[in-house]
PDB file of C-alpha atoms in Angstrom:
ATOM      1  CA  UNK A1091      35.251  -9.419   3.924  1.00 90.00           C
ATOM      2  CA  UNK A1092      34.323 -10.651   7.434  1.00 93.00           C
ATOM      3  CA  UNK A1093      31.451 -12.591   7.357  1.00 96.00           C
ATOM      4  CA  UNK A1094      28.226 -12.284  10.102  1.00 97.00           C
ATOM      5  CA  UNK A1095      25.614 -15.221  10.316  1.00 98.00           C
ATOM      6  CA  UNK A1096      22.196 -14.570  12.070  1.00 97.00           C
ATOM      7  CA  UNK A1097      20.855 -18.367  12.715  1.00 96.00           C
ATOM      8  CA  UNK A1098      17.308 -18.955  13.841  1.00 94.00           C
ATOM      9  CA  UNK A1099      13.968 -20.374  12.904  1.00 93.00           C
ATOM     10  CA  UNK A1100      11.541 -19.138  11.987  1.00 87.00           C
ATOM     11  CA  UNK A1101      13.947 -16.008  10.714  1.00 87.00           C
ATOM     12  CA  UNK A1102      11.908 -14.303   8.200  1.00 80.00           C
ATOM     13  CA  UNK A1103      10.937 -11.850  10.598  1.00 73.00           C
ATOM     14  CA  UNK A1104      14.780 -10.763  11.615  1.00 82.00           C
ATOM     15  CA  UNK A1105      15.484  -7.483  10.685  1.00 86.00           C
ATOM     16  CA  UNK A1106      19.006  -7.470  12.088  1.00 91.00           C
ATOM     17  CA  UNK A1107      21.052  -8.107   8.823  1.00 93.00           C
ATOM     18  CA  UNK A1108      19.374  -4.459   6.982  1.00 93.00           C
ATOM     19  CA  UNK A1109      20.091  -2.494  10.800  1.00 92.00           C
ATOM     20  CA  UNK A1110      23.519  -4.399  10.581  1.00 93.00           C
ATOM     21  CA  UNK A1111      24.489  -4.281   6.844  1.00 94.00           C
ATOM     22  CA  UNK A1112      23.586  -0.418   7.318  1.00 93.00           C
ATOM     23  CA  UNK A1113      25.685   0.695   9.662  1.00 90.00           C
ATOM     24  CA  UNK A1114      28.546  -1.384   8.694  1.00 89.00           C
ATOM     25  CA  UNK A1115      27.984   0.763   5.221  1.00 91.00           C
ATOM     26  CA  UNK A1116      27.734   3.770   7.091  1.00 90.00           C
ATOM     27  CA  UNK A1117      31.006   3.108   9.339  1.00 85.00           C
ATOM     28  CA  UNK A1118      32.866   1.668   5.942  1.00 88.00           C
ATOM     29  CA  UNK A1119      33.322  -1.582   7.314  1.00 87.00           C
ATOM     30  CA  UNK A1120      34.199  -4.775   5.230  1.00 91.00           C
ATOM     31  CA  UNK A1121      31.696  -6.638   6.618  1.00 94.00           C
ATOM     32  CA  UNK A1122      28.334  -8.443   6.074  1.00 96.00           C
ATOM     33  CA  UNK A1123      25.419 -10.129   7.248  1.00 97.00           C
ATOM     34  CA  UNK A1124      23.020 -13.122   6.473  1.00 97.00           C
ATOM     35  CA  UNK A1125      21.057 -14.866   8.127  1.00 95.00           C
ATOM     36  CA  UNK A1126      19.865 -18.525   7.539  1.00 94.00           C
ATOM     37  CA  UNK A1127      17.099 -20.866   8.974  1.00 95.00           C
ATOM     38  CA  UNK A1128      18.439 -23.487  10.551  1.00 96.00           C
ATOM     39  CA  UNK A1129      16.211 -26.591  12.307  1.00 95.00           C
ATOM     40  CA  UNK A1130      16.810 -27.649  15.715  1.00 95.00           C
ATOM     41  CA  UNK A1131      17.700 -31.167  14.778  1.00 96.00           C
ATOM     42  CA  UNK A1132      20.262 -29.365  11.995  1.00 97.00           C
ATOM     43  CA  UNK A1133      22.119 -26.895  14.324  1.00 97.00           C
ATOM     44  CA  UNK A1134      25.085 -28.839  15.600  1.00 96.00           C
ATOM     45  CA  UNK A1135      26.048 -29.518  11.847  1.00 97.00           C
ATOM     46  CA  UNK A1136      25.405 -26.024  11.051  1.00 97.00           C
ATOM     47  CA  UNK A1137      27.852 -25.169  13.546  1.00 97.00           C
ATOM     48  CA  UNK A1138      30.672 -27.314  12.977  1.00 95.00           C
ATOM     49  CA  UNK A1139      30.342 -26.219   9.534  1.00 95.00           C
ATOM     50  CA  UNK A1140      30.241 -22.237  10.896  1.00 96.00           C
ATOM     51  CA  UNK A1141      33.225 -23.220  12.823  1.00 94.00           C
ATOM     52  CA  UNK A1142      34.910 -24.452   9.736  1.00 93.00           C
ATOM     53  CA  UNK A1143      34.428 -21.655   7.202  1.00 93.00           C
ATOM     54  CA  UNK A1144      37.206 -19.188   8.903  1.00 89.00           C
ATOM     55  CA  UNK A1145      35.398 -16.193   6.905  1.00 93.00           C
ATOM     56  CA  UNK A1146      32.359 -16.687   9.348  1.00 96.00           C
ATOM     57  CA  UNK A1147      33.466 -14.060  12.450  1.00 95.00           C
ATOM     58  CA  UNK A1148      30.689 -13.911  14.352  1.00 97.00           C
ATOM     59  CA  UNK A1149      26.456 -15.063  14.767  1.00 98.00           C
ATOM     60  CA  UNK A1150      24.009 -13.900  16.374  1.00 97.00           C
ATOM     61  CA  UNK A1151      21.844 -16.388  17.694  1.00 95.00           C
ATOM     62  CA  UNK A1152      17.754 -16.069  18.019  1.00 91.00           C
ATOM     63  CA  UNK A1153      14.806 -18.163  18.876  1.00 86.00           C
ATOM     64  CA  UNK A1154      14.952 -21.203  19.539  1.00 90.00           C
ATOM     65  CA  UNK A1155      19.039 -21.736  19.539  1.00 94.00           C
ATOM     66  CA  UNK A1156      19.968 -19.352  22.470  1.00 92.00           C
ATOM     67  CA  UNK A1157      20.385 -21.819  24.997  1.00 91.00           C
ATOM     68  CA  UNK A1158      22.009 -24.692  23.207  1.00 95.00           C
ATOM     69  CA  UNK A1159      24.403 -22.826  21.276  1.00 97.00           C
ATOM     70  CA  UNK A1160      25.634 -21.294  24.720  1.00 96.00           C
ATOM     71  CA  UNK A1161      26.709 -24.977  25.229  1.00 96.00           C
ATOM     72  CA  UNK A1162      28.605 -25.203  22.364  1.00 97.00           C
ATOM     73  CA  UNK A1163      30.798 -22.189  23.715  1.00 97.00           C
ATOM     74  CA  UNK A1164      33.943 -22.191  24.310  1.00 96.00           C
ATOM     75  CA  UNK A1165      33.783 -19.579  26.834  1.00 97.00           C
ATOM     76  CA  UNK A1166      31.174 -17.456  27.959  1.00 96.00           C
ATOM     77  CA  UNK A1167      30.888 -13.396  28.907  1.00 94.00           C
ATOM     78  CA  UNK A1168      29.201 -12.682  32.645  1.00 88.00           C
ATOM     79  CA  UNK A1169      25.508 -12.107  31.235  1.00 89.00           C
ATOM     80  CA  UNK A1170      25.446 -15.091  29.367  1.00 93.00           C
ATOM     81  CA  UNK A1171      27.102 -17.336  32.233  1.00 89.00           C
ATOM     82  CA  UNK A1172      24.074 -15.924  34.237  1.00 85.00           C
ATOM     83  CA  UNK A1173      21.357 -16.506  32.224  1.00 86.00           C
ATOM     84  CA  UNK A1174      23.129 -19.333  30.491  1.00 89.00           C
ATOM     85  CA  UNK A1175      21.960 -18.305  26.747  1.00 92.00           C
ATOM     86  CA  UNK A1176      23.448 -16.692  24.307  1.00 95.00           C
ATOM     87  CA  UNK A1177      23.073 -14.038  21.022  1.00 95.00           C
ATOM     88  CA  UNK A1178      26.041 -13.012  20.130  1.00 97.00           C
ATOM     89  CA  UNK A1179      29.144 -15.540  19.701  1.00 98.00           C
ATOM     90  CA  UNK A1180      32.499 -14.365  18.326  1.00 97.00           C
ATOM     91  CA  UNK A1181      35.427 -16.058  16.883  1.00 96.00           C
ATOM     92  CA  UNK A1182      38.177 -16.428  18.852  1.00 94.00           C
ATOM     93  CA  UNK A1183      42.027 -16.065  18.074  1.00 90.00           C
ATOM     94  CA  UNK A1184      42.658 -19.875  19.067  1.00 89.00           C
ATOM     95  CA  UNK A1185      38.888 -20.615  16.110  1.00 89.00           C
ATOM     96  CA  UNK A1186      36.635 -21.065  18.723  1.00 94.00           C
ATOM     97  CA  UNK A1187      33.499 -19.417  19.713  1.00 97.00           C
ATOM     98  CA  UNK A1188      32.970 -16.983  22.708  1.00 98.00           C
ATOM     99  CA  UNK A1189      29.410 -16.088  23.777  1.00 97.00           C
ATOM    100  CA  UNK A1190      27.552 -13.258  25.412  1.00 96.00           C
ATOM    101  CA  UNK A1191      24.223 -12.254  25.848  1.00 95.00           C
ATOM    102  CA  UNK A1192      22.800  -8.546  25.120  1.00 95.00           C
ATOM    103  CA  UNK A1193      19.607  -9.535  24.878  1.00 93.00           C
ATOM    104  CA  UNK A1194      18.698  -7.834  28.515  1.00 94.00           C
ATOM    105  CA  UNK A1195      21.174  -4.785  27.940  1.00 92.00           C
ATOM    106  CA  UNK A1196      19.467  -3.728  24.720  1.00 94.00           C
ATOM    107  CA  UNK A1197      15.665  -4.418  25.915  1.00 96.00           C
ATOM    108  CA  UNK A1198      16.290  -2.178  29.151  1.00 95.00           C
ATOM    109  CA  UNK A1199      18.066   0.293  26.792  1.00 94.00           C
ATOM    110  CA  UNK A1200      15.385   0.602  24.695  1.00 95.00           C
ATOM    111  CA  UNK A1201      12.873   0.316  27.634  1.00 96.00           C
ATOM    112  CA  UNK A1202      14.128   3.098  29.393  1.00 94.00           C
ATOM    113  CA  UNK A1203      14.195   5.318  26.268  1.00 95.00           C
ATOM    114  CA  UNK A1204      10.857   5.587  25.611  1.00 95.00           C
ATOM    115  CA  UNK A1205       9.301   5.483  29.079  1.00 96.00           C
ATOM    116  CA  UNK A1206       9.979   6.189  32.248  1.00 93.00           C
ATOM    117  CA  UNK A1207       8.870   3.305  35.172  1.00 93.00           C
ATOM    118  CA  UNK A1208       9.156   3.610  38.654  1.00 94.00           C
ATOM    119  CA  UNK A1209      12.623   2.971  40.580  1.00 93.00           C
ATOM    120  CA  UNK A1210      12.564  -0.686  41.546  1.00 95.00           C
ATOM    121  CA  UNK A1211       9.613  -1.737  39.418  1.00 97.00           C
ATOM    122  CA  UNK A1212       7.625  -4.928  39.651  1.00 98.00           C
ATOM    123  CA  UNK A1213       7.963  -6.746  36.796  1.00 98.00           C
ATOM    124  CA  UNK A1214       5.817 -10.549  35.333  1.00 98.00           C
ATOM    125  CA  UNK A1215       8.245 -11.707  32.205  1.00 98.00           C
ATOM    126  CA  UNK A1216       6.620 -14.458  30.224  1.00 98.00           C
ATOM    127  CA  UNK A1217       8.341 -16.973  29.092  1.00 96.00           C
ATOM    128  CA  UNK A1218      11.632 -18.347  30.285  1.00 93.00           C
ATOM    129  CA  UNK A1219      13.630 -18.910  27.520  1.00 89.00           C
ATOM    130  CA  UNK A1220      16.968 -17.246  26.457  1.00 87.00           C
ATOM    131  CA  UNK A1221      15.353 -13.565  26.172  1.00 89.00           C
ATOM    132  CA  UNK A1222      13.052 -13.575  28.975  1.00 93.00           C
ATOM    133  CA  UNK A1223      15.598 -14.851  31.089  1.00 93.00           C
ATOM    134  CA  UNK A1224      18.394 -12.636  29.897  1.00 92.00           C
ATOM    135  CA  UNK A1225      15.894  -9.333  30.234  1.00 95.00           C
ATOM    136  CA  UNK A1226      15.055 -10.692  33.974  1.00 95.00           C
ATOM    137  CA  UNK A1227      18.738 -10.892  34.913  1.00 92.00           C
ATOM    138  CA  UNK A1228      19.330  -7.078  33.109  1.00 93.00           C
ATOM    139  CA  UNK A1229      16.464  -6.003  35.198  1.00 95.00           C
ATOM    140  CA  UNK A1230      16.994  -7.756  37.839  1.00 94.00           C
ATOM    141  CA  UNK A1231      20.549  -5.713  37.566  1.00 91.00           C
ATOM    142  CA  UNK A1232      18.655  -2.519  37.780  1.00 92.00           C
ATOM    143  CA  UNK A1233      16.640  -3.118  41.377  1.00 94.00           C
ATOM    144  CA  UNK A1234      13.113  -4.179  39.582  1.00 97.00           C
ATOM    145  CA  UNK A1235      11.461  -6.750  41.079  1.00 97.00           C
ATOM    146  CA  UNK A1236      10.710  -9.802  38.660  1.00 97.00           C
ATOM    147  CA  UNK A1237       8.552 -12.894  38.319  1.00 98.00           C
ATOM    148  CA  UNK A1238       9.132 -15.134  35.220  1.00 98.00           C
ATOM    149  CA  UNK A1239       5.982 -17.306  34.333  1.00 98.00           C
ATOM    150  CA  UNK A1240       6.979 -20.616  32.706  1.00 97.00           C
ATOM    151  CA  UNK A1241       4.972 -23.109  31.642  1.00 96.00           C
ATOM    152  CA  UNK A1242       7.519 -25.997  30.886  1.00 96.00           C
ATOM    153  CA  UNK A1243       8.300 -27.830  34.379  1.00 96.00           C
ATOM    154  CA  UNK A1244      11.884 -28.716  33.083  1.00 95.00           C
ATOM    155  CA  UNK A1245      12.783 -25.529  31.717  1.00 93.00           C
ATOM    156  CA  UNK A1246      11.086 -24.181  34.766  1.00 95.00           C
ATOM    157  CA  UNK A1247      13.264 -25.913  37.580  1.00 95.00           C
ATOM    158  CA  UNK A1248      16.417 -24.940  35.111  1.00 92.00           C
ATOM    159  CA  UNK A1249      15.778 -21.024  34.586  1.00 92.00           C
ATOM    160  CA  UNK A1250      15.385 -21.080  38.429  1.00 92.00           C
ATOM    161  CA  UNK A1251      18.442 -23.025  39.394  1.00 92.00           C
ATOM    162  CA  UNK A1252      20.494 -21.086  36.791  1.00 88.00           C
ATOM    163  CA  UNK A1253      19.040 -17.737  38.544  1.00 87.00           C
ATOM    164  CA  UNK A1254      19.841 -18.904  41.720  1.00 86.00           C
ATOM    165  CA  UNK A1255      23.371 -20.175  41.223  1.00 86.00           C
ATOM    166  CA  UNK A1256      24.091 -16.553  39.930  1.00 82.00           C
ATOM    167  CA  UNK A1257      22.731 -14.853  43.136  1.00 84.00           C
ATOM    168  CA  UNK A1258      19.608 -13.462  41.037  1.00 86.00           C
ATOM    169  CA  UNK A1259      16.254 -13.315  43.540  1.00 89.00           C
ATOM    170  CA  UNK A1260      14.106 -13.577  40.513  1.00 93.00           C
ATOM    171  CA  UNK A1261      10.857 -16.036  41.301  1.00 95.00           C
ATOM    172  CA  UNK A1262       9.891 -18.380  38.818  1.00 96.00           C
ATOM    173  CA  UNK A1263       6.690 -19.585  38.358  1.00 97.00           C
ATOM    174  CA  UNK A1264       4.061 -21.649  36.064  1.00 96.00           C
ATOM    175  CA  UNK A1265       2.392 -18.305  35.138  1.00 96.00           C
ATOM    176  CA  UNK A1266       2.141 -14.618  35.940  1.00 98.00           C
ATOM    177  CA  UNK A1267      -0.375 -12.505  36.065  1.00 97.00           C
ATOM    178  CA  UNK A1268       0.451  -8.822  36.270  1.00 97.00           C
ATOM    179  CA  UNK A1269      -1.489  -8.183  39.136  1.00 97.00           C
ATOM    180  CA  UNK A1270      -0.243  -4.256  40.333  1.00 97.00           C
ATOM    181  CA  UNK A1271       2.813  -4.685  37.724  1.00 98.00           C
ATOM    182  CA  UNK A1272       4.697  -1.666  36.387  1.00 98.00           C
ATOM    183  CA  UNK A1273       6.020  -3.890  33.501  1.00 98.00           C
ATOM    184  CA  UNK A1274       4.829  -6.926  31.774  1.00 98.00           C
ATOM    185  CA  UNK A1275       6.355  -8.586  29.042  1.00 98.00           C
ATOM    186  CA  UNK A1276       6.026 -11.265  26.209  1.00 98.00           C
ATOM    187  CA  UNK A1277       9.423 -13.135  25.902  1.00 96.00           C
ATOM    188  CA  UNK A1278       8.132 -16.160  24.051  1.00 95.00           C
ATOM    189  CA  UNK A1279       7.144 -16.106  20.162  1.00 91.00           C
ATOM    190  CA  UNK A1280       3.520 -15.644  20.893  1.00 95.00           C
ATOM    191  CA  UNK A1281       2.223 -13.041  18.416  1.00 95.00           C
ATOM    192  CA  UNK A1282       4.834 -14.260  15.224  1.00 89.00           C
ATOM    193  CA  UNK A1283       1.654 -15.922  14.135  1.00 90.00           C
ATOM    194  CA  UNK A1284      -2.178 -14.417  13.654  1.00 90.00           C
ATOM    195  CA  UNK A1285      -3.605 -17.200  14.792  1.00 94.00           C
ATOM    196  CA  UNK A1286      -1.126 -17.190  17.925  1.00 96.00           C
ATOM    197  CA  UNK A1287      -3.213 -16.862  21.365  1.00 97.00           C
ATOM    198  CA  UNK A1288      -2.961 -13.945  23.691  1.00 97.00           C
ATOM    199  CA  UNK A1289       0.381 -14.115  25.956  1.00 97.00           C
ATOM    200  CA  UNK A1290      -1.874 -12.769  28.843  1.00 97.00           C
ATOM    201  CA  UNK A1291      -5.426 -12.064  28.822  1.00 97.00           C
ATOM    202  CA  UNK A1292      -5.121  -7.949  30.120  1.00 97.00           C
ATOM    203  CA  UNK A1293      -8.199  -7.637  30.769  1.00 96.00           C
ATOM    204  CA  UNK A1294      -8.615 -10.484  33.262  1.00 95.00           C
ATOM    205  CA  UNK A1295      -6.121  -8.734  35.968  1.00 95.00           C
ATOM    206  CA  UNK A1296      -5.355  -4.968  37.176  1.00 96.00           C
ATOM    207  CA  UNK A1297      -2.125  -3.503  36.590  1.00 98.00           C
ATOM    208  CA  UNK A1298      -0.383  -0.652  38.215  1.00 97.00           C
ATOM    209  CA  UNK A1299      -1.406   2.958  37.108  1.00 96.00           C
ATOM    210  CA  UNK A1300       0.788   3.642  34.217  1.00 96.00           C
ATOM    211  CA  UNK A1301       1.791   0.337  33.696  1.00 97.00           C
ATOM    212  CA  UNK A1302       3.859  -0.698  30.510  1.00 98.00           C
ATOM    213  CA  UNK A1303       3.163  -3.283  28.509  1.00 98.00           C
ATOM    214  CA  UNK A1304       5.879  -5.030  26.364  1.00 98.00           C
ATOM    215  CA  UNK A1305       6.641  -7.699  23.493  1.00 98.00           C
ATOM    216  CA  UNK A1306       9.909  -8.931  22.054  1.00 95.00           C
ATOM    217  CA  UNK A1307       8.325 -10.254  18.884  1.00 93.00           C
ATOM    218  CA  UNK A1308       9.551  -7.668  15.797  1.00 88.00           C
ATOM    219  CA  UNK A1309       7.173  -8.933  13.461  1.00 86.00           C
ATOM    220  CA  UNK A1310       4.735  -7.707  13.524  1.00 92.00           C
ATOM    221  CA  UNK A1311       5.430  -4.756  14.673  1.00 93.00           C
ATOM    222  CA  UNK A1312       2.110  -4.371  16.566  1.00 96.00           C
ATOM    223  CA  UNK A1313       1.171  -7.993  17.732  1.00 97.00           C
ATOM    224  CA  UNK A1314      -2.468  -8.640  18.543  1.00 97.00           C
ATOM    225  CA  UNK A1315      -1.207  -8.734  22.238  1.00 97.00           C
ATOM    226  CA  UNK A1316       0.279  -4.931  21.838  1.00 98.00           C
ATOM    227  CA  UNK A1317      -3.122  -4.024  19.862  1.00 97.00           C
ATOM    228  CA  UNK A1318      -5.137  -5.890  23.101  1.00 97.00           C
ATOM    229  CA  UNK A1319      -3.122  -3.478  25.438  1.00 98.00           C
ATOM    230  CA  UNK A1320      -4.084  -0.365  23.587  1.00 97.00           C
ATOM    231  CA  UNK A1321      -7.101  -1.117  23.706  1.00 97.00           C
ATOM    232  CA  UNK A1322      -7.423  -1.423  27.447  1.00 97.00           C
ATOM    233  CA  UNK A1323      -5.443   2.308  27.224  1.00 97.00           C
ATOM    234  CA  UNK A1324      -1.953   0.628  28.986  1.00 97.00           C
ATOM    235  CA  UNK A1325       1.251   2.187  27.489  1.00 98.00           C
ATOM    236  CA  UNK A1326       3.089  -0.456  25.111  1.00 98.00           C
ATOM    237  CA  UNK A1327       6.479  -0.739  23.874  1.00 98.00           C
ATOM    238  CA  UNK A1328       7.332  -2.553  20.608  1.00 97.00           C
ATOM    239  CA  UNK A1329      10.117  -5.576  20.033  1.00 94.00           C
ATOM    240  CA  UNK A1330      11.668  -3.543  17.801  1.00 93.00           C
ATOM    241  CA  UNK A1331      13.098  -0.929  20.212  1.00 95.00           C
ATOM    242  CA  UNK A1332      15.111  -3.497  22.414  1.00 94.00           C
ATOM    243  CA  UNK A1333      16.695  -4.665  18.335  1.00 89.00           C
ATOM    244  CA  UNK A1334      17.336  -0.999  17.705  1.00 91.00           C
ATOM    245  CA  UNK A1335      19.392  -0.447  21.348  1.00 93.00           C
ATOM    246  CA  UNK A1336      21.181  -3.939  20.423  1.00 91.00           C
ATOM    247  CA  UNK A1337      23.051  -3.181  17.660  1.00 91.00           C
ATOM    248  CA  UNK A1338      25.173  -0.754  19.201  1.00 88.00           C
ATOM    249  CA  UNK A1339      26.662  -3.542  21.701  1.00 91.00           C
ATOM    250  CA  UNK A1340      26.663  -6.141  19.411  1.00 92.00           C
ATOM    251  CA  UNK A1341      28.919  -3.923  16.832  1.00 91.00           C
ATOM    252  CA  UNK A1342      31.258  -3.673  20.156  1.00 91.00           C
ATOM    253  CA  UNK A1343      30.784  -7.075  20.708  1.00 94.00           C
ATOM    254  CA  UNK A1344      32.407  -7.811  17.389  1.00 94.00           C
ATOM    255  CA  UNK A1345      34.619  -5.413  17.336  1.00 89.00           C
ATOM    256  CA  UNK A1346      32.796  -4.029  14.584  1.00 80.00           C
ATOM    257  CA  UNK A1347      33.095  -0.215  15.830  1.00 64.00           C
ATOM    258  CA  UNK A1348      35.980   1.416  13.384  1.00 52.00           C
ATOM    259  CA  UNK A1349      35.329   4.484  11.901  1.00 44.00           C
ATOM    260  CA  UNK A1350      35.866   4.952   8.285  1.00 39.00           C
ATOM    261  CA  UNK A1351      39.368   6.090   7.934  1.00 38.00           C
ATOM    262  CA  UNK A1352      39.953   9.675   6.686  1.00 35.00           C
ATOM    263  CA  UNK A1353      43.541   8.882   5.963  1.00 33.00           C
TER     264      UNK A1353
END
């Protein structure tokens, strides 16, 4: 049985491993997944030890790990050398790990299911970490215009210079607004918690007419941010729509895309 780790923390809110574990069921594929919470001060261990159990095929990588397991790569895939984070690593045929990132792929996937925006929308993202960066690049890919709003000055100048070393004109900033956006988004974990504050106070700017607002977070499923946005009558989109248009890739990713044999 190949083996699939999903490594993160907090992780109780993943719902990979069930959307995973299905399909792998419904494809009749020898293959599993688990996920386990691992600290930040923990995950170099935890990968040596991933790297060491040969049953262990692939992870898939989540908040906060996306960035430093991408340096613990052996070789990267052209959206995660861009955006320089990772969420789905592979094992190689020499045992070591290649990276990608389908972060952005599945979130404009889903996006684009479920709503239809204008052609080169204008886009706030906030948060610069490995998803809000990897969604910027993906729609940065598909002629929207983004801002990403970070408030870390280090993580700031690096999202930038990472950006700008792969040709990207994204701006980065110490916040966004959504002043006459198409699209805003919440790309940090704002919203995994009740008493979490708002990512963006809505009602203190003016969005475009038929704007979209969006959240990564899966649980819950309606944050109080998504709730905030009804109420102010925008059109939201869920977290769990950019998961569902993931798996797909990730599956190819792996090389988990077989189909049960009839033979």
């Amino acid at each position: 049985m190949k083996l699939f780790v999903l490594l993160g923390d907090p992780i109780k809110q993943a719902k990979l491993p069930d959307l995973f574990n299905d399909r792998a069921r419904e494809v009749g594929l020898n293959s599993l997944m688990v996920m386990t919470r691992c600290r930040a001060d923990s995950l170099s261990d935890v990968m040596a030890g991933l790297s060491g159990t040969e049953q262990v095929t692939g992870i898939v990588v989540t908040v906060p790990h996306k960035v430093n397991v991408a340096g613990m790569c052996d070789s990267l895939g052209p959206a995660a050398e861009a955006c320089g984070s990772v969420n789905v690593v592979r094992r190689t045929e020499r045992g070591g790990w290649h990276g990608d990132n389908v972060d952005g792929l599945g979130f404009v996937a889903g996006l684009r299911a479920r709503h239809r925006l204008p052609d080169h929308p204008r886009v706030d993202i906030i948060g610069g970490g490995g998803a809000g960066v990897a969604i910027a690049f993906a729609l940065h890919a598909q002629g929207a215009e983004v801002r990403i709003g970070e408030i870390d000055a280090d993580r700031r100048a690096a999202v930038a210079s990472l950006l700008g070393a792969a040709g990207t004109e994204v701006q980065v900033l110490d916040r966004v607004d959504g002043h006459a956006c198409d699209l805003v988004v919440n790309a940090t974990p704002l919203g995994l918690s009740p008493d979490d504050p708002l990512p963006l106070d809505l009602s203190r700017t003016s969005l475009a007419p038929g704007a979209v607002v969006a959240d990564i977070v899966m649980d819950p499923t309606r944050t109080a941010w998504l709730e905030h946005a009804d109420r102010l009558g925008h059109a939201t989109h869920e977290g769990r729509h950019m998961l569902a248009a993931q798996l797909e890739p990730m599956l190819d990713f792996f090389g988990e895309t077989r189909p049960r044999s009839t033979g």
